[in-house]
mmCIF file of C-alpha atoms in Angstrom:
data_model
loop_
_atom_site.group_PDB
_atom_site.id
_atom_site.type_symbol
_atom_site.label_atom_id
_atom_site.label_comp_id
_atom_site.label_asym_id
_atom_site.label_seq_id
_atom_site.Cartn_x
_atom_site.Cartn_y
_atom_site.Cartn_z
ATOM 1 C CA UNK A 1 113.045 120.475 98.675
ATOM 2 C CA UNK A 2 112.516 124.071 100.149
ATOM 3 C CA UNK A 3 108.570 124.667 100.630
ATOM 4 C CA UNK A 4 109.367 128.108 99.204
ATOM 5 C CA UNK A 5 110.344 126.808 96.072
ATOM 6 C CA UNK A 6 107.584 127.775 93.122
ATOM 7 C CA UNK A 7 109.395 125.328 90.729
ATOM 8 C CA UNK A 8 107.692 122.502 92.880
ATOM 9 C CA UNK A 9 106.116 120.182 90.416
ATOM 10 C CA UNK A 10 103.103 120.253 92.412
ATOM 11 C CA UNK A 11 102.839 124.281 91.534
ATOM 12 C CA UNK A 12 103.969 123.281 88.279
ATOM 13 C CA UNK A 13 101.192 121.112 87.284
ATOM 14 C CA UNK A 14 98.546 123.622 88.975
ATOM 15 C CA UNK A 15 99.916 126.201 86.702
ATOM 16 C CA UNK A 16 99.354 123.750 83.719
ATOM 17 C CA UNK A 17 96.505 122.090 84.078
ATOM 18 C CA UNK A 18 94.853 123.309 87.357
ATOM 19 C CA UNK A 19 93.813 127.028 86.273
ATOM 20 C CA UNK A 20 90.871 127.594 88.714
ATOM 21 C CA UNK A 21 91.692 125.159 91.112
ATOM 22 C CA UNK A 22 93.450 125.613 94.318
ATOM 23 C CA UNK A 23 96.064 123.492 95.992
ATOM 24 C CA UNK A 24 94.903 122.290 99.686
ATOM 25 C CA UNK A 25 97.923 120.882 101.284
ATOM 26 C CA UNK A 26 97.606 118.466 104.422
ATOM 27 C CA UNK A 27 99.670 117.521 107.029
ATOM 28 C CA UNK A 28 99.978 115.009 110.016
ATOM 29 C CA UNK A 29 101.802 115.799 113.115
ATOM 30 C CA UNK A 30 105.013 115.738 111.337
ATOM 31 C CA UNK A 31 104.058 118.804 109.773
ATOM 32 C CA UNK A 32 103.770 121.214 112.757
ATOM 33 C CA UNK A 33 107.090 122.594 112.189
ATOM 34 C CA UNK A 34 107.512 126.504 113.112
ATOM 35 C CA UNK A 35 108.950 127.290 109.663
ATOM 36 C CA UNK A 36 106.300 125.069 107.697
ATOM 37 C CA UNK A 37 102.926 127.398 109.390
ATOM 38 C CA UNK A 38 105.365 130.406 108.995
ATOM 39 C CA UNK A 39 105.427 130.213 105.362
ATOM 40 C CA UNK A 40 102.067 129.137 104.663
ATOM 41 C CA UNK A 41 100.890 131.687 106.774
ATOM 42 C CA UNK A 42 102.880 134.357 104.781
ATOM 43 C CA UNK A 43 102.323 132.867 101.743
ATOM 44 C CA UNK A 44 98.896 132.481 102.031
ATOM 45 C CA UNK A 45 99.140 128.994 100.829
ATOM 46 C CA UNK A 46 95.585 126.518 102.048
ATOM 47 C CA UNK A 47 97.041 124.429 103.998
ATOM 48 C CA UNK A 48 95.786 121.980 107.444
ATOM 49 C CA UNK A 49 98.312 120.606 109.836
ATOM 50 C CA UNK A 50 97.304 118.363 112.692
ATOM 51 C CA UNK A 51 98.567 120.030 115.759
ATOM 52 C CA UNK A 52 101.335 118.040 117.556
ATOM 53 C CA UNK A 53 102.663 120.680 119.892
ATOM 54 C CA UNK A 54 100.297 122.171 122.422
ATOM 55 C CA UNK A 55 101.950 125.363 121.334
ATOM 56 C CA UNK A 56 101.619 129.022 123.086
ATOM 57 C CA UNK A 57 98.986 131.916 121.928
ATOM 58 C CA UNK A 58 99.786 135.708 122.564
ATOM 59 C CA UNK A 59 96.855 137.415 123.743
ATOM 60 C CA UNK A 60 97.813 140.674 123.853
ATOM 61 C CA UNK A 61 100.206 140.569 126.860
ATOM 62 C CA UNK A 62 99.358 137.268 128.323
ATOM 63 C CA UNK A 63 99.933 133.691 127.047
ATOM 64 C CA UNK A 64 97.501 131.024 126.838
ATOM 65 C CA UNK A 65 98.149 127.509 125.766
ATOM 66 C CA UNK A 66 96.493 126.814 122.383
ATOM 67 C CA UNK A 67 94.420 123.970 123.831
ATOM 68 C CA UNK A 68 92.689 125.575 126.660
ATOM 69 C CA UNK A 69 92.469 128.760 124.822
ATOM 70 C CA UNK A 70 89.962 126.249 122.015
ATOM 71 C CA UNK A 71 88.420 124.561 125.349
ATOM 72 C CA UNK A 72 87.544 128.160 126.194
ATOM 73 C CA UNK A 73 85.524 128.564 122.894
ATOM 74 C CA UNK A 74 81.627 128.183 122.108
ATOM 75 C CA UNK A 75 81.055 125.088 120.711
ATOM 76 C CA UNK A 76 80.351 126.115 116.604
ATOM 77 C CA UNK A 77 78.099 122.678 116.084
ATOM 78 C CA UNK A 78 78.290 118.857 116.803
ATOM 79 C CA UNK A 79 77.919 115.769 114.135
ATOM 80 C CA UNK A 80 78.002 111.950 114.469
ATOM 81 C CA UNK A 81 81.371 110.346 113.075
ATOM 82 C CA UNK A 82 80.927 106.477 111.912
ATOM 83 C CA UNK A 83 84.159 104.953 113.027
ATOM 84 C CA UNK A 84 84.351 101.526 111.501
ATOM 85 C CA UNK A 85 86.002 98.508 114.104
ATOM 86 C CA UNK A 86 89.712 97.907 113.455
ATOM 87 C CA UNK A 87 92.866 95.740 115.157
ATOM 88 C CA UNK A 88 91.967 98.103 118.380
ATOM 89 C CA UNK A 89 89.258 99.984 118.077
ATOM 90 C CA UNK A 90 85.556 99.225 118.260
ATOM 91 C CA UNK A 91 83.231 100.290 115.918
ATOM 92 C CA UNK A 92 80.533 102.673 117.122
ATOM 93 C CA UNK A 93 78.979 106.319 115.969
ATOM 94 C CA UNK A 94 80.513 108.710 118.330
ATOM 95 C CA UNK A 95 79.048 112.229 118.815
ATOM 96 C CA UNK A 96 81.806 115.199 117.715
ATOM 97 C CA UNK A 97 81.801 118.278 119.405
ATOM 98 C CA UNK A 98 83.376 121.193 117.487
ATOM 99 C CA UNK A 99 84.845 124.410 118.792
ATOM 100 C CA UNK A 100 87.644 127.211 116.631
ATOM 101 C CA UNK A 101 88.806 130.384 117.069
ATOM 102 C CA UNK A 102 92.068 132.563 115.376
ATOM 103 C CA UNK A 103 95.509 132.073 116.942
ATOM 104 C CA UNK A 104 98.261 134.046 117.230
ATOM 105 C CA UNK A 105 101.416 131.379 117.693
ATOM 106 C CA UNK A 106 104.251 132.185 119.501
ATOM 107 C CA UNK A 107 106.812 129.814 117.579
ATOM 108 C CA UNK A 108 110.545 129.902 118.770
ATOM 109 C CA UNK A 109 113.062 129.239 116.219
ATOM 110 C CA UNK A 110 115.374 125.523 117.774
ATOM 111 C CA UNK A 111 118.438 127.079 117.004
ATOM 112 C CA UNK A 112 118.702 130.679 117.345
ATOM 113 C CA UNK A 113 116.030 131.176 119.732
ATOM 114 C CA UNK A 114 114.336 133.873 118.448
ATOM 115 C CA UNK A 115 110.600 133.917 118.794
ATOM 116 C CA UNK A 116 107.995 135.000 116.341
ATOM 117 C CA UNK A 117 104.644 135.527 115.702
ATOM 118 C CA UNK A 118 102.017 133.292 112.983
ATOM 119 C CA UNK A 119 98.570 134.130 113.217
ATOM 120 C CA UNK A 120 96.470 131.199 111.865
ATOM 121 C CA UNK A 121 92.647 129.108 112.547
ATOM 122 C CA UNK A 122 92.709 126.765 115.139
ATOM 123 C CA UNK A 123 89.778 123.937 115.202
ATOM 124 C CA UNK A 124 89.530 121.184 118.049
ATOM 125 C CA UNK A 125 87.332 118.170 117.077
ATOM 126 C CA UNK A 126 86.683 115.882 120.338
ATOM 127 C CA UNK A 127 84.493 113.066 121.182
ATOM 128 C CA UNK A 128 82.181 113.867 123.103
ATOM 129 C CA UNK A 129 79.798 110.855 123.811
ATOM 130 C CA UNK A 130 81.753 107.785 125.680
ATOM 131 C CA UNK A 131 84.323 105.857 124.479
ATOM 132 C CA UNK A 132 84.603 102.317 124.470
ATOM 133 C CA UNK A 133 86.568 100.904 127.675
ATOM 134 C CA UNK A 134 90.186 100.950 126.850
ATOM 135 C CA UNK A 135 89.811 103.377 124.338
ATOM 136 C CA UNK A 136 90.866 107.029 124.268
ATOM 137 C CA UNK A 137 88.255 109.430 122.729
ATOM 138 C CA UNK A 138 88.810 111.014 119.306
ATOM 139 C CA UNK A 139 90.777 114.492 119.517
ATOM 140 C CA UNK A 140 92.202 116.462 116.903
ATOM 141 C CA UNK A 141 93.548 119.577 116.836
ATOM 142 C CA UNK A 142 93.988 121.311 113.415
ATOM 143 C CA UNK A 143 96.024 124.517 112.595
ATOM 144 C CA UNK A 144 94.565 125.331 108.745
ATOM 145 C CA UNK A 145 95.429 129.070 106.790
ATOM 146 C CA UNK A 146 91.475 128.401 105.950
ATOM 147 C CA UNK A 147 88.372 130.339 107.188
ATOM 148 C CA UNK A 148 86.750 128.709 109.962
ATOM 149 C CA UNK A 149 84.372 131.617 110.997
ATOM 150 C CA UNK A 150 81.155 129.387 110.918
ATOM 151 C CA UNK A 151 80.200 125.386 111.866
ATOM 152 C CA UNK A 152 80.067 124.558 107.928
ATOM 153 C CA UNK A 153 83.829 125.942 107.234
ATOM 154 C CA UNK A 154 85.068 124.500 110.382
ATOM 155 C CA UNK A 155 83.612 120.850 109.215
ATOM 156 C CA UNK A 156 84.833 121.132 105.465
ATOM 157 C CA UNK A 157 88.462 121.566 107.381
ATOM 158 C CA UNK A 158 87.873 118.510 109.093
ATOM 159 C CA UNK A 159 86.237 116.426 106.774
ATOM 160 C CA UNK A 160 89.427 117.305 104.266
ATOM 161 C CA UNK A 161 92.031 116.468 106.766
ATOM 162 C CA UNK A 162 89.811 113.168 107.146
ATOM 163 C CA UNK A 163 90.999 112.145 103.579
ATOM 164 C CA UNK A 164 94.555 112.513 104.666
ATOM 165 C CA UNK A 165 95.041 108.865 105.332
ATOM 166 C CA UNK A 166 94.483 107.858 101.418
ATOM 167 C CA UNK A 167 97.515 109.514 100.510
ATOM 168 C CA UNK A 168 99.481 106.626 102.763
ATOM 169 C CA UNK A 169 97.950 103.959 101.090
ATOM 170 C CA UNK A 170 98.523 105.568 97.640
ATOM 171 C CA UNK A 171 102.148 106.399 98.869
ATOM 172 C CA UNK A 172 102.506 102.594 99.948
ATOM 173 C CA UNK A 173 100.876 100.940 96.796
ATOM 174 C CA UNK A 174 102.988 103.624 94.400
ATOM 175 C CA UNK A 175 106.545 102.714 96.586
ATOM 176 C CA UNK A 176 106.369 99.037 97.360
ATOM 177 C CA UNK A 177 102.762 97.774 98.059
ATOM 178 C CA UNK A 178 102.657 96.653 94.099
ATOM 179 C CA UNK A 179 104.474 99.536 91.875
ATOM 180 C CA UNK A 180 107.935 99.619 93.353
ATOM 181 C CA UNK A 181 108.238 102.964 91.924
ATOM 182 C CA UNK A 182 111.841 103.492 93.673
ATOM 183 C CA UNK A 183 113.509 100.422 91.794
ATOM 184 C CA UNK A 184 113.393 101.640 88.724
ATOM 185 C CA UNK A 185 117.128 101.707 86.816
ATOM 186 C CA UNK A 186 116.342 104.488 84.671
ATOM 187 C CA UNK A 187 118.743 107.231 84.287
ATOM 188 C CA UNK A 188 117.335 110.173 82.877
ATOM 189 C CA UNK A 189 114.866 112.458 85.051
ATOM 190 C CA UNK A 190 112.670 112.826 81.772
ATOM 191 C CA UNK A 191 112.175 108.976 81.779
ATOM 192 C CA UNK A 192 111.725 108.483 85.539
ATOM 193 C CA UNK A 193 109.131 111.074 85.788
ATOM 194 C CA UNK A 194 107.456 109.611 82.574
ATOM 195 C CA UNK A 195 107.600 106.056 84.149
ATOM 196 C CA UNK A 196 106.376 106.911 88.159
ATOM 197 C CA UNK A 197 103.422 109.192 86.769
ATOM 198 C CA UNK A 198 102.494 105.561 84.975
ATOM 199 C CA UNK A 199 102.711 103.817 88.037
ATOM 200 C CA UNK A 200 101.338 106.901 89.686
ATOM 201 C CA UNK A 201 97.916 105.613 88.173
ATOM 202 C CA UNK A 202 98.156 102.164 88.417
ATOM 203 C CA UNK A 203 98.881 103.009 91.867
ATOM 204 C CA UNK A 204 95.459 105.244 92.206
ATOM 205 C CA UNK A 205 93.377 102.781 90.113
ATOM 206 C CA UNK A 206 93.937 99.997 92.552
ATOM 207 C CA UNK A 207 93.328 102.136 95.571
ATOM 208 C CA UNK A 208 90.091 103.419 93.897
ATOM 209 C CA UNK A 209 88.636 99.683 93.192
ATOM 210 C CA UNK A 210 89.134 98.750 96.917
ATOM 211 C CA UNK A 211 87.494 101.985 98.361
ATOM 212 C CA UNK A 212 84.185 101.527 95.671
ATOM 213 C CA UNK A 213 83.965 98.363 96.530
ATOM 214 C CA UNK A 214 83.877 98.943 100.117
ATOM 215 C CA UNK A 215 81.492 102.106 100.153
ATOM 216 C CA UNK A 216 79.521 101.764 96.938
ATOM 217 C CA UNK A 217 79.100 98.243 96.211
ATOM 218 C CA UNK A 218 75.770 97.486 94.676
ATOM 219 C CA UNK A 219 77.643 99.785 91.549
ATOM 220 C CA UNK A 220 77.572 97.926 88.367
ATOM 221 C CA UNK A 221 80.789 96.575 87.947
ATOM 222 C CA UNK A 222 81.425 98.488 84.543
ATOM 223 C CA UNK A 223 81.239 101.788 85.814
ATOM 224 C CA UNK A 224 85.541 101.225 86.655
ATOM 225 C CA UNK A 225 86.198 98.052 85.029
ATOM 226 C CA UNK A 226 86.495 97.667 81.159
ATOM 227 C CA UNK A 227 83.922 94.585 79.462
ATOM 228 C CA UNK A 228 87.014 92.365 78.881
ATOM 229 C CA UNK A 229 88.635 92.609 82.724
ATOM 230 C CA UNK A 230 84.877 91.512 83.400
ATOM 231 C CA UNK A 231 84.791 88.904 81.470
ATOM 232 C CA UNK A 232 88.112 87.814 82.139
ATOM 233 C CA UNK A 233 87.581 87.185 85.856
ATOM 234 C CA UNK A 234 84.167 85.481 85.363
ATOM 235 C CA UNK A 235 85.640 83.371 82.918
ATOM 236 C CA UNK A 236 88.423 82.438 85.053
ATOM 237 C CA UNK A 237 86.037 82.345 88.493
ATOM 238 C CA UNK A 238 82.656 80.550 87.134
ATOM 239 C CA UNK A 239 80.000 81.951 89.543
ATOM 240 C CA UNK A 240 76.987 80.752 89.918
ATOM 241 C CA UNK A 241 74.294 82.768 88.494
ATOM 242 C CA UNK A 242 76.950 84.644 86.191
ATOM 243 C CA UNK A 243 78.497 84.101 83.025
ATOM 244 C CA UNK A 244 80.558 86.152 80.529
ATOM 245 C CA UNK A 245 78.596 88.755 79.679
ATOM 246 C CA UNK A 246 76.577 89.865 82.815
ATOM 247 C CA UNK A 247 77.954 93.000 84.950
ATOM 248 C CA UNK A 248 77.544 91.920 88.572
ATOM 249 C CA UNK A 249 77.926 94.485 91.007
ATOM 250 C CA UNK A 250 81.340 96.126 91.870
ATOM 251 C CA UNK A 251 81.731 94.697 95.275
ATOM 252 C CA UNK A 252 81.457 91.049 94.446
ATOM 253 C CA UNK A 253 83.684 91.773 90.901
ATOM 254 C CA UNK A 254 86.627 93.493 93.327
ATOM 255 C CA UNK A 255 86.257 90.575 95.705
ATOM 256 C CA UNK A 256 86.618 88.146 93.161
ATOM 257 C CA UNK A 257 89.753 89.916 91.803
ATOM 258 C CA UNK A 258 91.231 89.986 95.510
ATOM 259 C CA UNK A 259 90.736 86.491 96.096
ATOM 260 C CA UNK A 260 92.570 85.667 92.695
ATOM 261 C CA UNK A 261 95.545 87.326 94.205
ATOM 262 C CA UNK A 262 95.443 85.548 97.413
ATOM 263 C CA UNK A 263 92.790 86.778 99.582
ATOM 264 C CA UNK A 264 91.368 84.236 101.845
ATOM 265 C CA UNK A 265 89.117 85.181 104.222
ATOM 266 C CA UNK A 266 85.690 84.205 103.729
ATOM 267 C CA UNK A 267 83.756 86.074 106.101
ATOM 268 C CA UNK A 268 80.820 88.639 104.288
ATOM 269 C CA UNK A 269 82.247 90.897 107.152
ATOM 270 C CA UNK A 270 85.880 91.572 105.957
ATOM 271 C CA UNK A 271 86.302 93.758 103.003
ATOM 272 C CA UNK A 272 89.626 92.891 100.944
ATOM 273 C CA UNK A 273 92.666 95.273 101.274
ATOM 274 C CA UNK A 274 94.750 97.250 98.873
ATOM 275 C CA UNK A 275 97.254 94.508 98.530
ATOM 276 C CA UNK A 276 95.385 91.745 97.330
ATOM 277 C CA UNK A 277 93.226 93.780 94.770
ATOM 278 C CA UNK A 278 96.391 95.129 93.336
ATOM 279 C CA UNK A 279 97.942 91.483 93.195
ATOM 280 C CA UNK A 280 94.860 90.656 91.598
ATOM 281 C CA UNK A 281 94.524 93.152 88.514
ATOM 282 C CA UNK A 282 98.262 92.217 87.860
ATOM 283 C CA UNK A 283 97.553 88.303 87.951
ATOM 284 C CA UNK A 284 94.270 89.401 85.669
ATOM 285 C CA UNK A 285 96.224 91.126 83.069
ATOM 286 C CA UNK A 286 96.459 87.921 80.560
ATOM 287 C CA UNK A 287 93.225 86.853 81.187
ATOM 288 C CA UNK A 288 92.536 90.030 79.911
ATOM 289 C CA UNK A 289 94.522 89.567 76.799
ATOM 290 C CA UNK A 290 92.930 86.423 75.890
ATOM 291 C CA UNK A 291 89.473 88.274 76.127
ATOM 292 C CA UNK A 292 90.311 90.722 73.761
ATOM 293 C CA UNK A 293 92.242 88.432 71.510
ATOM 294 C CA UNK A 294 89.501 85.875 71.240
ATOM 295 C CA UNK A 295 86.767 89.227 71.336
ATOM 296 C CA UNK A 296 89.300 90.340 68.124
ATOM 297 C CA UNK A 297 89.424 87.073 66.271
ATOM 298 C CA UNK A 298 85.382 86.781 65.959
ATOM 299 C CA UNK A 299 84.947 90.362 64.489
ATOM 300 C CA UNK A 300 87.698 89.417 62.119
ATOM 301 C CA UNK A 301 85.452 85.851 61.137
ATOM 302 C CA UNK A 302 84.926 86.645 57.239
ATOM 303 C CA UNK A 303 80.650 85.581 56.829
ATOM 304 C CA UNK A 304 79.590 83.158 54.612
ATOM 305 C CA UNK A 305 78.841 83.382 50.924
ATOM 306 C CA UNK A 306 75.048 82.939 49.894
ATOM 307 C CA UNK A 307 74.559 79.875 49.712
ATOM 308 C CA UNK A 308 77.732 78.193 51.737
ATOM 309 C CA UNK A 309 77.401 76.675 54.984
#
């Protein structure tokens, strides 16, 4: 699909139903392609690419590498980044120092040769306090179409290229975490768009439950779950100090879920993953329906006549 192409469905449904809104369009490293920052540079499109080549500036009739030309900079501001412990990384609040400037790109075309010029922001984001032993520092370097001018821009191009990383889980829950989105034996593009926008939300509610319940989990549990799907898995868990009815907090209703679809780890420390919440809302589903069937038969209980019993 040619990024020039305004038929794009993502243009499409901005047309539609985004009037007002404007489309921010992110990249990792596999984005810093010369014709990609041509084109959004021309095009004026918002869009922030993480840096992969350590590319060459024009100034005037010099040439600087775009790294040391940022190192070169006034640092714009600093903030503390929480960066929670994974597989290989320890967790610790490390100190960002920020620095940006305009760049003028010198990008040379792989096959012809030819070199041109893209003018776009540049903004470096390093650690600055010590990293653990082992560990390399955090460093990115973003090329963005967006202002950068002060410390507060510069951080809100940051902070959105920090969100980049939900789109892979979405991506892996929509294609074959739980969805399976490319399986489908439909025929007709009308029908296969109609069916992956479905799963398109399934996809997004599952990812949605496990990122609540990690960073907003004293949230009543009704505030993204319906009364039945809570009373389904409390009447299929039995808590102590809980019974249908109650709304327990979000966290502890999402953990439940997960470990009905196989998670097994009991330490307070680990938070379940994507997987085994979606697993779990799929295995909840006829819970569900008995809820609202049994919920369905009482309301249709005719009363008594005066006098019966």
């Amino acid at each position: 699909m040619c990024i020039r192409d305004r038929s794009m469905p993502a243009f499409e449904a901005f047309r539609e139903h985004g009037k007002g809104c404007v489309p921010w369009f992110l990249f990792d490293r596999g984005g810093d392609i010369g014709d990609v920052l041509a084109i959004a540079a021309s095009e004026r499109w918002k869009v922030t690419v993480r840096a992969m080549h350590n590319r060459r500036t024009q100034e005037a009739e010099t040439y600087e590498l775009l790294r040391t030309k940022l190192l070169r900079q006034s640092e714009l501001g600093s903030y503390n980044l929480k960066i929670p412990a994974g597989p290989r990384r320890c967790g610790r609040v490390a100190r960002m120092s920020v620095r940006a400037c305009t760049v003028t790109l010198v990008i040379k075309h792989p096959w012809t040769g030819k070199k041109r010029n893209v003018t776009l922001q540049a903004v470096l984001t390093q650690e600055t306090s010590p990293a653990p032993r082992g560990e390399s520092g955090v460093d990115w370097l973003l090329l963005t179409t967006a202002s950068v001018s002060t410390f507060g821009e510069a951080r809100q191009v940051i902070d959105g290229y920090a969100h980049r990383w939900k789109i892979e889980l979405f991506h892996n829950l929509w294609k074959s975490g739980r969805c399976h989105v490319e399986d489908s034996h439909l025929h007709t593009a009308d029908r296969i768009q109609k069916w992956a926008t479905l799963l398109a939300s399934v996809a997004v509610r599952s990812l949605r439950l496990t990122q609540v319940a990690r960073t907003e989990p004293e949230t009543p549990a009704d505030v993204e779950l319906t009364r039945d799907e809570i009373d389904a898995i409390l009447l299929l868990r039995k808590p102590t100090g809980y019974q249908m009815g109650d709304t327990p907090p979000i966290g502890l209703v999402v953990r439940w879920i997960a470990e009905y679809g196989g998670f097994t780890n009991k330490s307070k420390q680990t938070h379940p993953g994507k997987l085994v919440v979606a697993r779990g809302l799929d295995l909840l589903g006829p819970a569900v329906g008995v809820v609202q069937a049994l919920r369905n038969s009482q309301k249709k209980v005719p009363r008594a006549r005066r006098g019966e019993r």
